[in-house]
mmCIF file of C-alpha atoms in Angstrom:
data_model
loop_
_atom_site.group_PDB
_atom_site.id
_atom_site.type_symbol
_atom_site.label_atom_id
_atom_site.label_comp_id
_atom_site.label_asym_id
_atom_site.label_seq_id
_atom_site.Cartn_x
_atom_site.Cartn_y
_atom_site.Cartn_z
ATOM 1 C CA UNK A 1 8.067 -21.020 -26.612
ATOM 2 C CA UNK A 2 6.984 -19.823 -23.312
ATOM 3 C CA UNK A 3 8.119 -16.110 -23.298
ATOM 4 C CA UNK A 4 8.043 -13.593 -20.392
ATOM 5 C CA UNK A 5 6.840 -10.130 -21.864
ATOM 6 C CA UNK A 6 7.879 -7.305 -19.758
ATOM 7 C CA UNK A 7 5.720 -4.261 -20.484
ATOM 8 C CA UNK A 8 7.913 -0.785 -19.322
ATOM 9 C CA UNK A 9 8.531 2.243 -20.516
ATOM 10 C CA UNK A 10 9.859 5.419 -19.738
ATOM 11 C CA UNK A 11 7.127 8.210 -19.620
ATOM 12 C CA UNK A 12 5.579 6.822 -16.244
ATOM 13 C CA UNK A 13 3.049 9.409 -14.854
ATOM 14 C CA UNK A 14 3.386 8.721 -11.131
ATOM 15 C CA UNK A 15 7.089 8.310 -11.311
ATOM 16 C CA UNK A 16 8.817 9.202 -14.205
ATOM 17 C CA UNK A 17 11.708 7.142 -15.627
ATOM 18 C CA UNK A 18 11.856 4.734 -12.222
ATOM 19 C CA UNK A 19 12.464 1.853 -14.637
ATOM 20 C CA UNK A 20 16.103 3.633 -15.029
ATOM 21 C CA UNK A 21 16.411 3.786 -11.279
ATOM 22 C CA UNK A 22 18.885 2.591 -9.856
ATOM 23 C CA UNK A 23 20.147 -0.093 -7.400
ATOM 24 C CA UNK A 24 24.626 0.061 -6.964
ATOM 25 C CA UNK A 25 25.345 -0.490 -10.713
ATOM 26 C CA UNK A 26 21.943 -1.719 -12.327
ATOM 27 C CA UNK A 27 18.628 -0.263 -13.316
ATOM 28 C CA UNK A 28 15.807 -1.539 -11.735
ATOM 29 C CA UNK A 29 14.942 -3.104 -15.045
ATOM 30 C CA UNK A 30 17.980 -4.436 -15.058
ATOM 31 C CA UNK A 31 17.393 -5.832 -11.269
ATOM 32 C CA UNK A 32 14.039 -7.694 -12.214
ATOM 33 C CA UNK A 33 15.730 -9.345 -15.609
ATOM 34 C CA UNK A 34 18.632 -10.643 -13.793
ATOM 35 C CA UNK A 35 16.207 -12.408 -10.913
ATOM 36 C CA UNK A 36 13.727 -13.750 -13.972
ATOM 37 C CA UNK A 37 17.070 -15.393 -15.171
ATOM 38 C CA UNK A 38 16.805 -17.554 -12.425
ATOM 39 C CA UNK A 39 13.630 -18.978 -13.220
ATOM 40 C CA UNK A 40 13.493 -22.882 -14.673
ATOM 41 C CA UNK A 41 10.292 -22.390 -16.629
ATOM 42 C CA UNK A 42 10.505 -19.548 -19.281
ATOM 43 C CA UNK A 43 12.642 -19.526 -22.009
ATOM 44 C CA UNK A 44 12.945 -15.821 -22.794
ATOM 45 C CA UNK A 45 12.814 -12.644 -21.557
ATOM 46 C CA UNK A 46 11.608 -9.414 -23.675
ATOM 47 C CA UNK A 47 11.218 -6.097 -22.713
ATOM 48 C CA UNK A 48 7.660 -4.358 -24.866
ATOM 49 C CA UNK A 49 8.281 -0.852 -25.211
ATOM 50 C CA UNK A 50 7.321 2.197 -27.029
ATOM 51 C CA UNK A 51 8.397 3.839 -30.114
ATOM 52 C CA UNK A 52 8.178 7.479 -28.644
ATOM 53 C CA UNK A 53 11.363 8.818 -28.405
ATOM 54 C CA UNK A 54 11.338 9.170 -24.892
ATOM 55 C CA UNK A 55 12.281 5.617 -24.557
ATOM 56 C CA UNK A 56 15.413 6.195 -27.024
ATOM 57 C CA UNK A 57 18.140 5.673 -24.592
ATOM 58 C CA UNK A 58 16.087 3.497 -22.686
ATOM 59 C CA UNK A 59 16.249 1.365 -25.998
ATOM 60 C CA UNK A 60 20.047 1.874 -26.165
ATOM 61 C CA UNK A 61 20.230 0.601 -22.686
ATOM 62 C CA UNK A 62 18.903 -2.695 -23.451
ATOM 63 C CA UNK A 63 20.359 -3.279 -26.547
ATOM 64 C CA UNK A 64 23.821 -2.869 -24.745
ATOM 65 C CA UNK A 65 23.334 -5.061 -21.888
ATOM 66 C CA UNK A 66 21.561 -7.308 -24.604
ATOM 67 C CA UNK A 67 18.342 -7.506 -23.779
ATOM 68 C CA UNK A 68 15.677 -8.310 -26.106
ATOM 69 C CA UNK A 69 12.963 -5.910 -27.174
ATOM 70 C CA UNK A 70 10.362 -4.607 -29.099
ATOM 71 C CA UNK A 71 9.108 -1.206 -29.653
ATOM 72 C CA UNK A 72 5.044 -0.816 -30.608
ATOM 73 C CA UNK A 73 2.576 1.943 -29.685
ATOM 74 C CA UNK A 74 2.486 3.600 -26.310
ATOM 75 C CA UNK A 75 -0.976 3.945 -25.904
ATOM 76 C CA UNK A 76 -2.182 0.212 -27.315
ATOM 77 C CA UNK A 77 -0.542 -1.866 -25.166
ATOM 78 C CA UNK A 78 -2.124 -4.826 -26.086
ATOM 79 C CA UNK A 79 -1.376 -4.245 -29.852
ATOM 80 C CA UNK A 80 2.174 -3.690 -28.578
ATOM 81 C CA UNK A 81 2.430 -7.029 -26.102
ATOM 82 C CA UNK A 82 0.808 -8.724 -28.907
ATOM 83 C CA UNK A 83 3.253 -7.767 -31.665
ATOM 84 C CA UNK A 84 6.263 -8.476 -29.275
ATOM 85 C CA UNK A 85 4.915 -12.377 -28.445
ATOM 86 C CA UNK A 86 5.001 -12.699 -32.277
ATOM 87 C CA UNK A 87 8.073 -11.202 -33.410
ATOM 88 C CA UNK A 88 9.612 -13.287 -30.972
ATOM 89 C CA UNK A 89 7.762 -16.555 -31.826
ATOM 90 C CA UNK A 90 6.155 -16.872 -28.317
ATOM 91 C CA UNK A 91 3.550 -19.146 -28.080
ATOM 92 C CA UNK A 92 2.822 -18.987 -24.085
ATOM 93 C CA UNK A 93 3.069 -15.069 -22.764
ATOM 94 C CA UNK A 94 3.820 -14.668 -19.194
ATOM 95 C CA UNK A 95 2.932 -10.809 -19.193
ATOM 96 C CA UNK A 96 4.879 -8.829 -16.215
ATOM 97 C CA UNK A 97 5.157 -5.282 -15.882
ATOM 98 C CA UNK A 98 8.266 -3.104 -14.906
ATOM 99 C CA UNK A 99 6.802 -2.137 -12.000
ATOM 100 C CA UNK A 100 7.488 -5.262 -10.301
ATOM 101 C CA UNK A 101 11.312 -5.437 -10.007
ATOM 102 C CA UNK A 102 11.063 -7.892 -6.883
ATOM 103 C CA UNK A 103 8.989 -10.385 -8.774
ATOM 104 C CA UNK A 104 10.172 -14.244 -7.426
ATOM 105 C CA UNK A 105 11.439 -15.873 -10.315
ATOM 106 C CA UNK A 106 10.169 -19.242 -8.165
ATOM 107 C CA UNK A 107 6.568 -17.491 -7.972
ATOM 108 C CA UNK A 108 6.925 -17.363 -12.022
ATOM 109 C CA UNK A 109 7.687 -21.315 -12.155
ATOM 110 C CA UNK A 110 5.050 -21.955 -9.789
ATOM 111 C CA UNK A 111 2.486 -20.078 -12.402
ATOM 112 C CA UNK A 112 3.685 -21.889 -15.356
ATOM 113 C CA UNK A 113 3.734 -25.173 -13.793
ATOM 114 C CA UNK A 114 0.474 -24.378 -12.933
ATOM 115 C CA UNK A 115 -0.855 -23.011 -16.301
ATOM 116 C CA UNK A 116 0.460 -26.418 -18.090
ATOM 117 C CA UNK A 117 -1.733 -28.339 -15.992
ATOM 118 C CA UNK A 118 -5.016 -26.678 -16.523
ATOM 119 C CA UNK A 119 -6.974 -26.052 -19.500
ATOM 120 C CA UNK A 120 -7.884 -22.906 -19.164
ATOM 121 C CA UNK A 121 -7.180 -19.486 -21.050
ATOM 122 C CA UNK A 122 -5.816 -17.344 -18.367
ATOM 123 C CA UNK A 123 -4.121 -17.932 -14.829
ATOM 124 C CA UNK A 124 -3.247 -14.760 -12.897
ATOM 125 C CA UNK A 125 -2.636 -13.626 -9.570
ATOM 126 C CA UNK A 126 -3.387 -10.145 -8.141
ATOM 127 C CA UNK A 127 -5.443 -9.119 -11.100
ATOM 128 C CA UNK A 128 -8.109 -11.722 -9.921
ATOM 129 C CA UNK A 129 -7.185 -12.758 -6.423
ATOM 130 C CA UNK A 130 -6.444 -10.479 -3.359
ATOM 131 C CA UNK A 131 -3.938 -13.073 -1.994
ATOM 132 C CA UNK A 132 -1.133 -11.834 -3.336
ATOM 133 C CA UNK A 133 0.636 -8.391 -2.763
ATOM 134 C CA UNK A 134 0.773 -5.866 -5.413
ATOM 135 C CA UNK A 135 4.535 -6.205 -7.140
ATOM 136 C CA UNK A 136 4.455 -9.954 -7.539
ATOM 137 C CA UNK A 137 2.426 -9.683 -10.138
ATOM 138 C CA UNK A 138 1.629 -12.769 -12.900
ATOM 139 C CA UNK A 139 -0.887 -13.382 -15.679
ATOM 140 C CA UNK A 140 -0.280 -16.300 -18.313
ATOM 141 C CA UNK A 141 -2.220 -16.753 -21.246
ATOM 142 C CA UNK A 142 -1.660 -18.127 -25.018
ATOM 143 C CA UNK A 143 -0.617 -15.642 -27.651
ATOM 144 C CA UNK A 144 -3.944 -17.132 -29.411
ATOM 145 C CA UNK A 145 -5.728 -15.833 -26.200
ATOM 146 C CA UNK A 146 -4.721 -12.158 -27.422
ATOM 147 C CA UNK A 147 -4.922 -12.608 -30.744
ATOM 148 C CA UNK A 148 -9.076 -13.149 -30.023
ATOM 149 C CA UNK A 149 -8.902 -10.733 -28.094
ATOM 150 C CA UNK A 150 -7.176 -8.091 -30.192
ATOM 151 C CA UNK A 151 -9.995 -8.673 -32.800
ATOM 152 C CA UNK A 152 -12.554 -8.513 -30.037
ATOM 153 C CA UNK A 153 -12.244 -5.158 -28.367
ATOM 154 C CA UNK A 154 -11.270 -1.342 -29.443
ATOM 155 C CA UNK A 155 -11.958 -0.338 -26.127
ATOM 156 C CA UNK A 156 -9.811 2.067 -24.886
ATOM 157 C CA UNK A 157 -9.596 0.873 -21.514
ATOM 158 C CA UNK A 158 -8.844 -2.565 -22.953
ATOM 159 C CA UNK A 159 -5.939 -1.925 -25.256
ATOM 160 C CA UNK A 160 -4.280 0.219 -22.537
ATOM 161 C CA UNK A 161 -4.860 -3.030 -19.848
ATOM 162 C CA UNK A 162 -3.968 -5.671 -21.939
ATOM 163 C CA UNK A 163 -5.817 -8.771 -20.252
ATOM 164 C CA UNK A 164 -8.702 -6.275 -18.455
ATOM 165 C CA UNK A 165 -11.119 -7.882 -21.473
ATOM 166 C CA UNK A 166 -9.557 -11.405 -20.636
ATOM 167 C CA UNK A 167 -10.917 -11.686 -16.783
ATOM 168 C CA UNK A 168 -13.620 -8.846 -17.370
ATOM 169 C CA UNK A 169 -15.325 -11.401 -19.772
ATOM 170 C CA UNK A 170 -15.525 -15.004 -17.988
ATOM 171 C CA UNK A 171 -17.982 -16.380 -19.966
ATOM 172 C CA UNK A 172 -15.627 -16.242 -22.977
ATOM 173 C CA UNK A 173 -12.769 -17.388 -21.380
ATOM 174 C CA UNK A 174 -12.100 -19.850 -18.585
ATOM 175 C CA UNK A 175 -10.239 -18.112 -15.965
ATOM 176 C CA UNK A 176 -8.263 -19.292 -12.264
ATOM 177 C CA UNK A 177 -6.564 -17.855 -9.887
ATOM 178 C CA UNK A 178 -3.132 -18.931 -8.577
ATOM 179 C CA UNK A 179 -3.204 -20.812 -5.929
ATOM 180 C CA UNK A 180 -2.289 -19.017 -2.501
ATOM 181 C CA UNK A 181 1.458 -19.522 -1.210
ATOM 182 C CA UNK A 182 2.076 -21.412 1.558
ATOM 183 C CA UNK A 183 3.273 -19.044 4.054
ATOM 184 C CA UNK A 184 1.536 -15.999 5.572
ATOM 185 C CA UNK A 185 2.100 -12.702 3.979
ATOM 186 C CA UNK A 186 2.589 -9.699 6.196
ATOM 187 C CA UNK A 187 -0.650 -7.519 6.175
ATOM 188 C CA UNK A 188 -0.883 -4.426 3.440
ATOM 189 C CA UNK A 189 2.538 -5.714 1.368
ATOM 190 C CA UNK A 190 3.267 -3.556 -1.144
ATOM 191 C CA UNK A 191 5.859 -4.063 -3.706
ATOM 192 C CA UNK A 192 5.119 -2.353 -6.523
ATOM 193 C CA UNK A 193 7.205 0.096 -8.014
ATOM 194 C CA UNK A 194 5.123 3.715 -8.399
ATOM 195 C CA UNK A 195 5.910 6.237 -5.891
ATOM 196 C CA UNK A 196 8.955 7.561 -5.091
ATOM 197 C CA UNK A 197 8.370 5.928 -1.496
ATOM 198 C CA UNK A 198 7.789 2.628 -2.951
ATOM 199 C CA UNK A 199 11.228 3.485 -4.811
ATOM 200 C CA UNK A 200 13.073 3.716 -1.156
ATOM 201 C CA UNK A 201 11.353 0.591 0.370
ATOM 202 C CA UNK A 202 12.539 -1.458 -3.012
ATOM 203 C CA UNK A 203 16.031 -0.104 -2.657
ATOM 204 C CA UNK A 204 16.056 -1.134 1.422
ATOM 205 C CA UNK A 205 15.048 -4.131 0.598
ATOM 206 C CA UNK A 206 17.827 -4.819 -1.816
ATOM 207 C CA UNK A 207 20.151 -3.183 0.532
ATOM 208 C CA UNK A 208 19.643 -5.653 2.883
ATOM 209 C CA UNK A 209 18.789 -9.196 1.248
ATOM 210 C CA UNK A 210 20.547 -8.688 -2.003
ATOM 211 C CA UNK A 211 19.365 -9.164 -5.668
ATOM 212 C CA UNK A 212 18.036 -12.926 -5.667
ATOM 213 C CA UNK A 213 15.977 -12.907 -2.496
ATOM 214 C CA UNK A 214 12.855 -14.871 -2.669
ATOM 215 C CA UNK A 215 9.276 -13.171 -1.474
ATOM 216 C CA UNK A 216 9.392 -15.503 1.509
ATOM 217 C CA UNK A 217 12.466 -13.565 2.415
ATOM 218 C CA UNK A 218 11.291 -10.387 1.693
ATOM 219 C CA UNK A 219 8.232 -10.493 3.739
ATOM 220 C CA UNK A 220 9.742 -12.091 6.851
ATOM 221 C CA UNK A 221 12.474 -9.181 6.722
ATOM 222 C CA UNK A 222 9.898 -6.491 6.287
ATOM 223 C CA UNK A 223 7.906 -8.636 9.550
ATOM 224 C CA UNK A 224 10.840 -8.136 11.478
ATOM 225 C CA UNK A 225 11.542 -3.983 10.290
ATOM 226 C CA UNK A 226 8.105 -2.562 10.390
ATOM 227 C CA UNK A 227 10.189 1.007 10.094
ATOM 228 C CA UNK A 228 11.519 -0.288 7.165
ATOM 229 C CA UNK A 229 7.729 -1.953 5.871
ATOM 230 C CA UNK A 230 6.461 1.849 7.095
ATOM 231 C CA UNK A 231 8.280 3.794 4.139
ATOM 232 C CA UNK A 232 5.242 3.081 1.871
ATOM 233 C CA UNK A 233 2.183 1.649 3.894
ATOM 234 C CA UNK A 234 0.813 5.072 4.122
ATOM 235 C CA UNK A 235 -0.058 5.103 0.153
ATOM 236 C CA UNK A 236 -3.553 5.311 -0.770
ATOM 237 C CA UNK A 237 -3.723 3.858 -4.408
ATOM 238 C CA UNK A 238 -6.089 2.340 -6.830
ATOM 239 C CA UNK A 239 -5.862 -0.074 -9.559
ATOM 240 C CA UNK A 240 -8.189 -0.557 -12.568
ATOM 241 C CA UNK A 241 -8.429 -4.429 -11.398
ATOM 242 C CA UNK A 242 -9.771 -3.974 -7.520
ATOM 243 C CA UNK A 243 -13.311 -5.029 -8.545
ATOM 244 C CA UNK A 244 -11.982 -8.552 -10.239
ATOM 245 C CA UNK A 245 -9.037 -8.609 -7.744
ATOM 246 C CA UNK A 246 -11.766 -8.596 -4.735
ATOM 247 C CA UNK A 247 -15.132 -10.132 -6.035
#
């Protein structure tokens, strides 16, 4: 079963709770589950959480707009994304993160497609290509993948990054990049979900194309409203992944 494993939980640093954020009547978790629906390829969705208590109601949440999940330790995520893909029988993980609630369900078939043909262990996007703009990110790899990996590393850094051993080890597993799309993406996009500007751009956005617009859409709109693609260009951020993502 090919399974897309949402990591999120509620205790976010930068910007607390943002998965419970809203957009009209749904949480922004909400928003990126409903588009995910749409894609052709995957055959589940699950959300990985924690077992802290902060992420009580968020639990409560899900399990009344019945969405799957799994609760494992906050602090070893890959232990926790791990457990989920075999609670739930997943064979293939497509591993997401809540921060990406404009994620193109199409960009997700295009990946899996993609990872059937090759024979390699890992396909990802912005963790090992610079192509792609941060909040459309992808990463596929077999639940075997982890499991060798889970009894490779207790490196802090690891556990907490889930596939950082993954690409930070290519001569133990075979590694590609997605290939780039086929239309050219607006300089500096940024559609992530970590700062409360990145919050208001995400919210435009959805104000103006609605929940199932594509990231072809998206970037032509924010082309066309550089106020609107101003709201978070000014961010200065880093991500434990620039080295692979630009090498």
């Amino acid at each position: 079963m090919i399974g897309a494993i949402i990591r999120a939980r509620s205790n976010s640093s930068r910007l607390p709770k943002k998965i419970l954020a809203t957009w009209r009547d749904l949480t922004l978790i909400e928003v990126m589950v409903n588009r995910l629906k749409k894609s052709e390829e995957i055959d589940s969705i699950i959300i990985a959480t924690t077992d802290s208590p902060l992420d009580d109601n968020f639990c409560r949440l899900l399990g009344e707009r019945e969405i799957p999940y799994y609760r494992g330790s906050e602090e070893d995520v890959l232990g926790r994304v791990l457990k989920t893909a075999q609670h739930f029988s997943v064979d293939t993980i497509v591993d997401l993160t809540g921060d990406c609630p404009l994620l193109d369900p199409a960009l997700i078939d295009k990946a899996v497609s993609f990872f059937k043909k090759q024979h390699v262990d890992y396909i990802a996007n912005t963790s090992i290509a610079a192509y792609y703009p941060r909040g459309q990110d992808v990463q596929i790899y077999k639940t075997t993948t982890l499991e060798k990996v889970n009894q490779l590393t207790d490196d802090a850094n690891d556990r907490e990054h889930v596939s950082l051993y993954i690409y930070n080890n290519p001569h133990l597993f075979s590694l590609l990049p997605l290939p780039p799309l086929n239309f050219a993406l607006k300089d500096n996009l940024r559609l992530t979900l970590d700062y409360p500007q990145d919050l208001e751009l995400i919210i435009k956005i959805l104000d103006n194309l609605g929940l199932y617009c594509s990231l072809e859409e998206i970037n032509q709109f924010l082309i066309s409203n550089p106020n609107v693609a101003a709201i978070n260009s000014n961010l200065q951020t880093s991500y434990i992944n620039d080295v692979s993502r630009y090498s």
